[in-house]
Coordinates of N, CA and C in Angstrom, one line a residue:
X25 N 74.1 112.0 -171.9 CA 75.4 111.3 -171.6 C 75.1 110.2 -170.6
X26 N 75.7 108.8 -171.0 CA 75.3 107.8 -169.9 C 75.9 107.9 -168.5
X27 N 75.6 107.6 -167.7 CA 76.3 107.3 -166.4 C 77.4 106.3 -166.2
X28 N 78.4 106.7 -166.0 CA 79.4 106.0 -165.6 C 79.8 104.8 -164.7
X29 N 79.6 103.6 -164.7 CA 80.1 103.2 -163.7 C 81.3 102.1 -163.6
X30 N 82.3 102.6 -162.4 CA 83.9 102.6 -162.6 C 84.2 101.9 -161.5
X31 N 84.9 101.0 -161.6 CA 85.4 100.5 -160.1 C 86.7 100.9 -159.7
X32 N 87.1 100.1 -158.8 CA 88.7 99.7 -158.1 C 89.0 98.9 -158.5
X33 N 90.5 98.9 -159.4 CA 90.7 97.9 -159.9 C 92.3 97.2 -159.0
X34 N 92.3 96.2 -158.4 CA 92.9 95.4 -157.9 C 94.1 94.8 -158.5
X35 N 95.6 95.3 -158.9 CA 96.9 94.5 -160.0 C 97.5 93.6 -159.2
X36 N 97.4 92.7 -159.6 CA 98.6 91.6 -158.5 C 98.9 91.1 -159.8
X37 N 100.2 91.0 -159.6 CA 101.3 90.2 -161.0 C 102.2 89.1 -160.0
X38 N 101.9 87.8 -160.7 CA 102.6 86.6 -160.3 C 103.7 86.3 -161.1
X39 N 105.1 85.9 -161.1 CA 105.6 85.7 -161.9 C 105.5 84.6 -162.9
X40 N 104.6 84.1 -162.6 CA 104.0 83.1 -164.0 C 103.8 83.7 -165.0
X41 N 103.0 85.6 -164.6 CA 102.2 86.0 -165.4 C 103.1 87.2 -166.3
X42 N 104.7 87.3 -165.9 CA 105.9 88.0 -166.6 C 105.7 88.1 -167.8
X43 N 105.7 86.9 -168.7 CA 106.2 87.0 -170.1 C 105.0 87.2 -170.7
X44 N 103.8 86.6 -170.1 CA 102.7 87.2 -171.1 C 102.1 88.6 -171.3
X45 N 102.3 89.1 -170.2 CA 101.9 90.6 -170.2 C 103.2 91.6 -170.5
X46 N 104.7 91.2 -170.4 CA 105.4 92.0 -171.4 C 104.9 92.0 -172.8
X47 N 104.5 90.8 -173.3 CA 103.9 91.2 -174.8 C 102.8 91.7 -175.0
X48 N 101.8 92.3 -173.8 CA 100.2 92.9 -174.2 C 100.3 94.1 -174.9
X49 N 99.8 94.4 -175.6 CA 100.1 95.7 -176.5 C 98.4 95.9 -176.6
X50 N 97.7 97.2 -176.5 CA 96.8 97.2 -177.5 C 96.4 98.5 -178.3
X51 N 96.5 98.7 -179.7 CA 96.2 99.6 -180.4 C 95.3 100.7 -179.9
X52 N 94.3 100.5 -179.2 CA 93.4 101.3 -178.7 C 93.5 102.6 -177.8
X53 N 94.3 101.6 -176.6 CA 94.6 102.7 -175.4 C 95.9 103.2 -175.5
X54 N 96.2 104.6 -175.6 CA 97.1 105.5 -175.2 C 97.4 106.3 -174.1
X55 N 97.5 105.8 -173.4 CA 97.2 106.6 -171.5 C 98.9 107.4 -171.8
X56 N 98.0 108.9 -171.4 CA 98.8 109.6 -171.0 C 98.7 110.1 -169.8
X57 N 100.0 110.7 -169.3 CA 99.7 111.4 -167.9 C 100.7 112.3 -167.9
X58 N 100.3 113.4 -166.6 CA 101.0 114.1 -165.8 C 101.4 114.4 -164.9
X59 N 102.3 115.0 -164.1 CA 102.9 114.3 -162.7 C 102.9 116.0 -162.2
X60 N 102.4 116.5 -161.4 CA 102.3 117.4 -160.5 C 103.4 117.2 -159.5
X61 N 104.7 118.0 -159.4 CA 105.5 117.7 -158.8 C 105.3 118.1 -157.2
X62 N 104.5 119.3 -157.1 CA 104.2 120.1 -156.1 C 103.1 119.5 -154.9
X63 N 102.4 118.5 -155.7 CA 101.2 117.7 -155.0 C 101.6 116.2 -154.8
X64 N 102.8 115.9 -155.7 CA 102.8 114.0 -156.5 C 101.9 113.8 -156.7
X65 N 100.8 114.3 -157.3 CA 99.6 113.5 -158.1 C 100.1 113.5 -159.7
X66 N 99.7 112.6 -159.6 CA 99.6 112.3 -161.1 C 97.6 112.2 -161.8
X67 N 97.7 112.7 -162.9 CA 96.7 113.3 -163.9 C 96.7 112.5 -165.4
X68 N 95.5 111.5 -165.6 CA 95.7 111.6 -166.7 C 95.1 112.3 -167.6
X69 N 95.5 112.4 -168.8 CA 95.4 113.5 -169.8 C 94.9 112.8 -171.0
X70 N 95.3 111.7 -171.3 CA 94.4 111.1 -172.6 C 94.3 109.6 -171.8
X71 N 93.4 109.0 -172.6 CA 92.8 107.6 -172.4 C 93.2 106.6 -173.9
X72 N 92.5 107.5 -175.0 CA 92.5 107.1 -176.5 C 93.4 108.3 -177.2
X73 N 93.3 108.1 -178.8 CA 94.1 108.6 -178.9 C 92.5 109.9 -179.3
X74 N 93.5 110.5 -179.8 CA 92.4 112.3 -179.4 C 91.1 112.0 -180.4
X75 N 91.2 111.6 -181.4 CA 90.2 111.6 -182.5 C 88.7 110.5 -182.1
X76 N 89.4 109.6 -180.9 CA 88.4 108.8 -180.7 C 87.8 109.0 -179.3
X77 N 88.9 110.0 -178.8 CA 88.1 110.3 -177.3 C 87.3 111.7 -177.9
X78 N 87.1 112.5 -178.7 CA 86.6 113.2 -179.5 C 85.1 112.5 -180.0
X79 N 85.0 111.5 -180.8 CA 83.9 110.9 -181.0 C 83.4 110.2 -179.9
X80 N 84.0 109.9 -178.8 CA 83.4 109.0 -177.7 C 82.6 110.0 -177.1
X81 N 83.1 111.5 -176.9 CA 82.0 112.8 -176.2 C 81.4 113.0 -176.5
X82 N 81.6 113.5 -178.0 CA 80.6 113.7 -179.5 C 79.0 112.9 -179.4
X83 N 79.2 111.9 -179.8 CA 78.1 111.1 -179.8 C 78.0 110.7 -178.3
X84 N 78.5 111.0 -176.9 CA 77.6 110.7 -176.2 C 77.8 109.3 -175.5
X85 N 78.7 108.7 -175.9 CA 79.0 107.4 -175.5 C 80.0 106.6 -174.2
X86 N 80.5 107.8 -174.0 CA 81.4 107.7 -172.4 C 81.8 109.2 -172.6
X87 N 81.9 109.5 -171.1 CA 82.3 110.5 -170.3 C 84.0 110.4 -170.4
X88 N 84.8 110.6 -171.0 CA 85.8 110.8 -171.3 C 86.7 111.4 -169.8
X89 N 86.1 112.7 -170.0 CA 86.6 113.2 -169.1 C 86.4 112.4 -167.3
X90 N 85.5 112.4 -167.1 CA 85.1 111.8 -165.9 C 85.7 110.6 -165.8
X91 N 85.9 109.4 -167.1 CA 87.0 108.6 -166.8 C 88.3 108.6 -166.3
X92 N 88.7 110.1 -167.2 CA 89.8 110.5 -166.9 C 90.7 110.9 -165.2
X93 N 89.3 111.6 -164.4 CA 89.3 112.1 -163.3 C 89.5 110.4 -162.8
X94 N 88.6 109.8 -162.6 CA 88.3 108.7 -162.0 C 89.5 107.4 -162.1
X95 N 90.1 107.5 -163.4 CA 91.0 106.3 -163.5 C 92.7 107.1 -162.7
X96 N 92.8 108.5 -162.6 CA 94.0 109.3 -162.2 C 94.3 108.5 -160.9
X97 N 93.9 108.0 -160.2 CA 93.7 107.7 -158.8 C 94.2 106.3 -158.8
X98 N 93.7 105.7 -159.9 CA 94.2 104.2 -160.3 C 95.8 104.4 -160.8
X99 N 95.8 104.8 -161.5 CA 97.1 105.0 -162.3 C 98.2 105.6 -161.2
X100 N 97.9 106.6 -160.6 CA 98.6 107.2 -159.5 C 99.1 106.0 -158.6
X101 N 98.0 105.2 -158.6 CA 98.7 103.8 -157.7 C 99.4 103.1 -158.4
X102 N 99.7 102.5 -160.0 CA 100.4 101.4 -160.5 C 101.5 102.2 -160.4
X103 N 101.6 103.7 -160.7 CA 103.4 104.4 -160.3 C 103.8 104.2 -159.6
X104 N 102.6 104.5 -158.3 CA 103.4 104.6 -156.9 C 104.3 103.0 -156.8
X105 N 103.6 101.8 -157.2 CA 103.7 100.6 -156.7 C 104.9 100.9 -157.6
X106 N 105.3 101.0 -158.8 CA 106.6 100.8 -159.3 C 107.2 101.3 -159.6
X107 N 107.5 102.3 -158.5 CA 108.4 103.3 -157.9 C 108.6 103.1 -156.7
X108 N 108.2 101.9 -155.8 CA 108.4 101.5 -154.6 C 109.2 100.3 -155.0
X109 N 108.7 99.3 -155.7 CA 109.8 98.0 -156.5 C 110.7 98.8 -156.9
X110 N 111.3 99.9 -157.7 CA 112.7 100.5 -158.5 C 113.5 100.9 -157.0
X111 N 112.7 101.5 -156.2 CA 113.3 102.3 -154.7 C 113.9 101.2 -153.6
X112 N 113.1 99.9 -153.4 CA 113.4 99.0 -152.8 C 114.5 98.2 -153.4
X113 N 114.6 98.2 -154.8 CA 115.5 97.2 -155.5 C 117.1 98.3 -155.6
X114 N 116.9 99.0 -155.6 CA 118.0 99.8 -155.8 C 119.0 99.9 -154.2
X115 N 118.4 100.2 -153.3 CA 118.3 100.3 -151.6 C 119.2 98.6 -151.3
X116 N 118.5 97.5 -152.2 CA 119.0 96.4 -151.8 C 120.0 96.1 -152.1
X117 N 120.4 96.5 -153.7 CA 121.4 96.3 -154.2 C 122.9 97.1 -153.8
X118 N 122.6 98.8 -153.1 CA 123.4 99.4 -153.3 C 124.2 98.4 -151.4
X119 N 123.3 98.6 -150.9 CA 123.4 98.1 -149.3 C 123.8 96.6 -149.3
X120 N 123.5 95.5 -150.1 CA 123.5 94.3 -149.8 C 124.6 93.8 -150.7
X121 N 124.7 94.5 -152.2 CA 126.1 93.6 -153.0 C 126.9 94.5 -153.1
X122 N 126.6 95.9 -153.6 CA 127.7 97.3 -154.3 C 128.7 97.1 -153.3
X123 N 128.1 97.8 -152.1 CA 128.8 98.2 -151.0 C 130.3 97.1 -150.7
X124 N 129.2 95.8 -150.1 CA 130.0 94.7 -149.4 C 131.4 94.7 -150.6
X125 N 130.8 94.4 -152.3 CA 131.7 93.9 -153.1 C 132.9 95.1 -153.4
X126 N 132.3 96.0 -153.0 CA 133.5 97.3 -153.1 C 133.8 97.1 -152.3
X127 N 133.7 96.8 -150.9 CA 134.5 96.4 -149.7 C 135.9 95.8 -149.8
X128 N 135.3 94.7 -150.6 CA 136.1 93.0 -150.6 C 136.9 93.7 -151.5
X129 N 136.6 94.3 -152.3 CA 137.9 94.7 -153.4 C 139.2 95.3 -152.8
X130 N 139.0 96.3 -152.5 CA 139.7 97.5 -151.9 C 140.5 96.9 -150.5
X131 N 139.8 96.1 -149.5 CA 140.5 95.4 -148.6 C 140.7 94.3 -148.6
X132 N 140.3 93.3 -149.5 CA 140.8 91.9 -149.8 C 141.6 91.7 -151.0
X133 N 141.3 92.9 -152.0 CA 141.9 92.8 -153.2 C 141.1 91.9 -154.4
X134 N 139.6 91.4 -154.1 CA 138.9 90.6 -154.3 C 137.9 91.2 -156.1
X135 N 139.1 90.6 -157.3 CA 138.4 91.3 -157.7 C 137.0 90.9 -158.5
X136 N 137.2 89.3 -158.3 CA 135.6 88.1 -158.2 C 134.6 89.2 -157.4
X137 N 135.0 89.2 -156.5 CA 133.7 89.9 -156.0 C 132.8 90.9 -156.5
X138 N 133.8 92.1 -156.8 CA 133.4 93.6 -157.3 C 132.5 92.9 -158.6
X139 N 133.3 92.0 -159.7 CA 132.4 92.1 -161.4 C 131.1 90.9 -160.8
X140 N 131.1 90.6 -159.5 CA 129.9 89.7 -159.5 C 128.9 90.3 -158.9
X141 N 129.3 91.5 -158.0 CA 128.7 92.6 -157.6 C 128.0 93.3 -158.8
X142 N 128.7 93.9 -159.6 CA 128.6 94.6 -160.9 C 126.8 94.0 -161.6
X143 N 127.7 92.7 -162.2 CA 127.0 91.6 -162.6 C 125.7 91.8 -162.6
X144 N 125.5 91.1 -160.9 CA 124.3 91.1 -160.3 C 123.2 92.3 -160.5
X145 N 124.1 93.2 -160.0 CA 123.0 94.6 -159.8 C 122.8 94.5 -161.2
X146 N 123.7 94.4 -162.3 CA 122.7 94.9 -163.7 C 121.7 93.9 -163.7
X147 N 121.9 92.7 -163.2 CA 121.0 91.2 -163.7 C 119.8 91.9 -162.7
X148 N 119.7 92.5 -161.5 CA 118.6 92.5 -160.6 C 118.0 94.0 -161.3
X149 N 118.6 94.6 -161.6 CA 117.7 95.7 -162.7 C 117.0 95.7 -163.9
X150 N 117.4 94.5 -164.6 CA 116.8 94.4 -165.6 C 115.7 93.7 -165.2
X151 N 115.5 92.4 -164.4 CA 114.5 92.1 -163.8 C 113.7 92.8 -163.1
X152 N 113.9 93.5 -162.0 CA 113.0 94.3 -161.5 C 111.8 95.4 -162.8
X153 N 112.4 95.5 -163.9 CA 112.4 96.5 -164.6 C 111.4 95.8 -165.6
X154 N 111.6 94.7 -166.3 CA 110.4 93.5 -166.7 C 109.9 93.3 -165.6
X155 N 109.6 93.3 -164.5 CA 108.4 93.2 -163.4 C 107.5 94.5 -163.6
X156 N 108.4 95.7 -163.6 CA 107.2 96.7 -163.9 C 106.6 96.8 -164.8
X157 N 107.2 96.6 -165.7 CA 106.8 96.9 -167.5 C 105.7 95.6 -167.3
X158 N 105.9 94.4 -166.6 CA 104.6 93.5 -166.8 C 103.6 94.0 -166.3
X159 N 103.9 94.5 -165.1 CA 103.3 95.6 -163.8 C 101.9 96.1 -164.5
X160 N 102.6 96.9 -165.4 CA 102.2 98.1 -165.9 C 101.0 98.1 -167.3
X161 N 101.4 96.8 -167.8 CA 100.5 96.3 -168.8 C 99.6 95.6 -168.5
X162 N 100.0 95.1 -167.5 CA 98.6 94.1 -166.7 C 97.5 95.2 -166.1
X163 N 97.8 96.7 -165.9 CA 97.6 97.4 -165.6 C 96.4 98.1 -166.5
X164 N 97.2 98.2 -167.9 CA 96.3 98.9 -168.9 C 95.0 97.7 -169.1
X165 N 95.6 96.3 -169.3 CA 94.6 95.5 -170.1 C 93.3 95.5 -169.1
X166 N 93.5 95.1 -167.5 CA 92.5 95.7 -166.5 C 91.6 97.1 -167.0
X167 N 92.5 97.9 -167.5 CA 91.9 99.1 -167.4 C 90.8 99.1 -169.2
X168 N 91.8 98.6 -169.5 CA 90.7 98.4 -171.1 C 89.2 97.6 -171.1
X169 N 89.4 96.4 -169.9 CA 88.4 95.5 -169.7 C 87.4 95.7 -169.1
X170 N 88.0 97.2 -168.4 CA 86.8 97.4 -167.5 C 86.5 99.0 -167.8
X171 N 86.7 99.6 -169.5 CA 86.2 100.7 -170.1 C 85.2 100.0 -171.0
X172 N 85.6 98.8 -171.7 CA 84.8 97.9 -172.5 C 84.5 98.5 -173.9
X173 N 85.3 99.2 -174.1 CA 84.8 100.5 -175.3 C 84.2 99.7 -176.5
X174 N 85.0 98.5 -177.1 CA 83.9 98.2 -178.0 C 82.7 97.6 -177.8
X175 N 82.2 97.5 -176.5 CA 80.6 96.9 -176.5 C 79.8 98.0 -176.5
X176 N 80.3 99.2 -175.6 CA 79.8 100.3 -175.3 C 79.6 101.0 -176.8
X177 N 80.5 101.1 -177.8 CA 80.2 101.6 -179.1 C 79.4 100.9 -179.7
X178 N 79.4 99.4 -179.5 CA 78.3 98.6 -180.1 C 76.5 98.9 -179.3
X179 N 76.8 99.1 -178.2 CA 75.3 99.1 -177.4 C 75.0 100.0 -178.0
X180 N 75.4 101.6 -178.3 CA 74.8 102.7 -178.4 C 73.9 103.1 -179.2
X181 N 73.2 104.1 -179.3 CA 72.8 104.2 -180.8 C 71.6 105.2 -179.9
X182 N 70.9 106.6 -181.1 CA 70.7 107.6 -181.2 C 69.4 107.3 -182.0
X183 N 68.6 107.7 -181.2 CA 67.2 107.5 -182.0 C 67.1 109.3 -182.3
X184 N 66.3 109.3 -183.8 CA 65.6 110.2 -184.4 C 64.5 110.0 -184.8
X185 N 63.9 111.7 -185.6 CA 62.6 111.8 -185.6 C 62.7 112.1 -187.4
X186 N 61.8 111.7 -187.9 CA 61.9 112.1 -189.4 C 62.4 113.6 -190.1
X187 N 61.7 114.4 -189.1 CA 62.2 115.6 -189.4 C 63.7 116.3 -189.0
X188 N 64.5 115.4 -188.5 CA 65.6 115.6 -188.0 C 66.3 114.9 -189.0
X189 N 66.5 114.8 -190.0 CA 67.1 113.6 -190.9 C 66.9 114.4 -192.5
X190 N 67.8 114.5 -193.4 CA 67.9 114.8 -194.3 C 68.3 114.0 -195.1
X191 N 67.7 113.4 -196.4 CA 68.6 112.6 -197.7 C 68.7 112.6 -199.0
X192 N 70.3 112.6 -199.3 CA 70.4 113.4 -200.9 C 71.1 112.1 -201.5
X193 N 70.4 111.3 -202.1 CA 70.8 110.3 -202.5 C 70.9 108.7 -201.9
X194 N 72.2 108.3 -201.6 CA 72.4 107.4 -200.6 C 73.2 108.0 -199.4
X195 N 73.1 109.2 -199.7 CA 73.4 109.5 -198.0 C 72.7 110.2 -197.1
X196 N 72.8 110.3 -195.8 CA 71.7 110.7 -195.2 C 72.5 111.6 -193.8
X197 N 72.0 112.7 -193.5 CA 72.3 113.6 -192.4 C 71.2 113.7 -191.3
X198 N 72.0 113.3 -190.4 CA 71.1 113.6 -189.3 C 71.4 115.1 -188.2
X199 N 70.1 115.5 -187.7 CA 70.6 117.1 -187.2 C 70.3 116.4 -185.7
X200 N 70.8 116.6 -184.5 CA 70.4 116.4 -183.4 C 71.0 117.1 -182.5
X201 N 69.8 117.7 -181.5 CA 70.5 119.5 -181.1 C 71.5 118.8 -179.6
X202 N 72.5 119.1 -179.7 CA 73.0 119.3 -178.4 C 74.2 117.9 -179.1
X203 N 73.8 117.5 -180.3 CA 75.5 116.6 -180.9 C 75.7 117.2 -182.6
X204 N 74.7 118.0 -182.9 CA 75.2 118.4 -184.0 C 75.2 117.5 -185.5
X205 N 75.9 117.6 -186.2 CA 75.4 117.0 -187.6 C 76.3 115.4 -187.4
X206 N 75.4 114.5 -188.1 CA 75.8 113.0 -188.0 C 75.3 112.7 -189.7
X207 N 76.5 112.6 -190.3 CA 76.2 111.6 -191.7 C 76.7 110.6 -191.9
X208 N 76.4 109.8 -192.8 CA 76.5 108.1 -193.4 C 76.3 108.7 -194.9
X209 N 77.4 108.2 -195.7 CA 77.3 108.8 -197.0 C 76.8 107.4 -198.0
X210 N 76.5 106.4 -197.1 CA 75.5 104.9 -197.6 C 74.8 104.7 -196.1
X211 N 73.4 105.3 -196.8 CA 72.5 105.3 -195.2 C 71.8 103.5 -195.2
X212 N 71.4 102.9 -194.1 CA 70.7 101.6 -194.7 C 68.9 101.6 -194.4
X213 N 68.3 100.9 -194.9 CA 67.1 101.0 -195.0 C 66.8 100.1 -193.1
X214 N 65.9 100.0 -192.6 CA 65.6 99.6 -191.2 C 64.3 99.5 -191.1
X215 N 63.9 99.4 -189.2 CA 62.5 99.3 -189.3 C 62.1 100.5 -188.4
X216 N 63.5 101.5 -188.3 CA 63.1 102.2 -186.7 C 64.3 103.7 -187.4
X217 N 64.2 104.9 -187.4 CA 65.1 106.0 -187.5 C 66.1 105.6 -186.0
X218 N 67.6 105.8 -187.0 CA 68.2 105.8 -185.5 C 69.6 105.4 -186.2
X219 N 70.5 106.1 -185.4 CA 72.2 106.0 -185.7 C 72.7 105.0 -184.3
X220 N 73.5 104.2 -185.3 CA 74.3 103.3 -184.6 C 75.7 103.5 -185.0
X221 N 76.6 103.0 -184.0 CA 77.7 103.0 -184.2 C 78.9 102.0 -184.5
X222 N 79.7 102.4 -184.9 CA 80.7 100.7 -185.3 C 82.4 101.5 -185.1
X223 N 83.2 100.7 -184.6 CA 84.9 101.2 -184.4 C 85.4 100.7 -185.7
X224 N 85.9 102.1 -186.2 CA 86.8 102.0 -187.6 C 87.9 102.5 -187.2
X225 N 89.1 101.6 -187.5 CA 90.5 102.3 -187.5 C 90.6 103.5 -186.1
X226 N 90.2 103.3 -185.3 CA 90.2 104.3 -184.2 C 89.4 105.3 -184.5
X227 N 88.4 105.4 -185.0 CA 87.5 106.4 -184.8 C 85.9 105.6 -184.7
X228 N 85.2 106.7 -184.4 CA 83.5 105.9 -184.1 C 82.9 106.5 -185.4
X229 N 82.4 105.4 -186.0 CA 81.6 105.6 -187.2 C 80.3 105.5 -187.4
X230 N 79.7 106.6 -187.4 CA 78.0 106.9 -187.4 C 77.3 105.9 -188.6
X231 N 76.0 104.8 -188.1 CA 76.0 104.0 -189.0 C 74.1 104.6 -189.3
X232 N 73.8 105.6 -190.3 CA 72.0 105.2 -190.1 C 71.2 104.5 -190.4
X233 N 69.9 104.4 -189.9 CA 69.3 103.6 -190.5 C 67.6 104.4 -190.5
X234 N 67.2 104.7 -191.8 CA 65.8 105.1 -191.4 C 64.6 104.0 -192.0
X235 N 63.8 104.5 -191.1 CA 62.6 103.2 -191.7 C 62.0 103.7 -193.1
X236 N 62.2 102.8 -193.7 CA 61.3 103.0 -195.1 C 60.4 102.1 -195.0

């Protein structure tokens, strides 16, 4: 299993950078988590979706779990940060327009004030709310750029020994102790025994190649 190496990752979101990262989406990462009420930690629990964090252990290609450990600490901070933005925005609104504009109603009879009061607070929630959601995706795409999964699946690859390798036709099985059986049901011809890998549809797909 390779060695990991993971940094700190640093989120600062400018409002220039709002609308592009409400649209970042990416098929790959599924970050799940869980929230320890008793500690407030938060845990995450998937990274990918299961089939590919499965083949990422499998063959040896990142530490899954150890990511997992290691990114919990990250993620635990984009919450905390936007659950301090929802806490502070809410604090302002209830103290700075709710309040005053229920004031002005009730003793001025003002009833401009209350629906601009109203108004606002929904206008400053929905905002604050696309700030996190940008928050939070600028968040993952950091976090994707710096797991790198497809170069890492492209670097890899598994060297064998002739006798480790079986072939019945055009396909070929590889035995290797400590990952178990690896087939290619169209093996290719090379200059070296050895499995490589390629990302299909979310999963890692064992590519061989033996020297003939």
């Amino acid at each position: 299993m390779q060695k990991e190496r993971m940094g700190t990752m640093e989120t600062k979101l400018s409002v220039k950078e709002i609308p592009s990262y409400l649209r970042w989406k990416d098929s790959l990462l599924d970050l799940r988590y869980r929230f320890d009420s008793n500690t407030a930690d938060y845990t995450l629990t998937r990274l990918f979706d299961p089939q590919l964090e499965e083949d990422l252990e499998r063959f040896g290609i990142m530490n899954v779990h150890s990511a997992k450990k290691h990114y919990s600490t990250e993620i635990e901070k984009a919450q905390r940060t936007v659950y301090f933005y929802r806490i502070a925005n809410v604090m302002f609104l209830i103290l700075l327009i709710l309040l005053p504009s229920i004031a002005l109603y009730f003793f001025r009879d003002s009833l401009t004030a209350l629906v601009f009061g109203i108004l606002f607070s929904l206008l400053m929630f929905f905002l604050v709310e696309c700030f996190n959601q940008a928050y939070l995706n600028k968040f993952q795409q950091q976090l994707k750029d710096e797991l790198n999964i497809e170069q890492r699946i492209q670097n890899s690859s598994i060297p064998f020994h002739e006798n480790e390798v079986r072939v019945e036709g055009n396909a070929a099985t590889v035995h290797k102790e400590g990952i178990g059986l690896i087939t290619d049901p169209n093996f290719t011809k090379g200059n070296e025994n050895i499995v490589r890998f390629r990302l299909e549809e979310g999963s890692v797909v064992p590519v061989v190649e033996i020297r003939k």
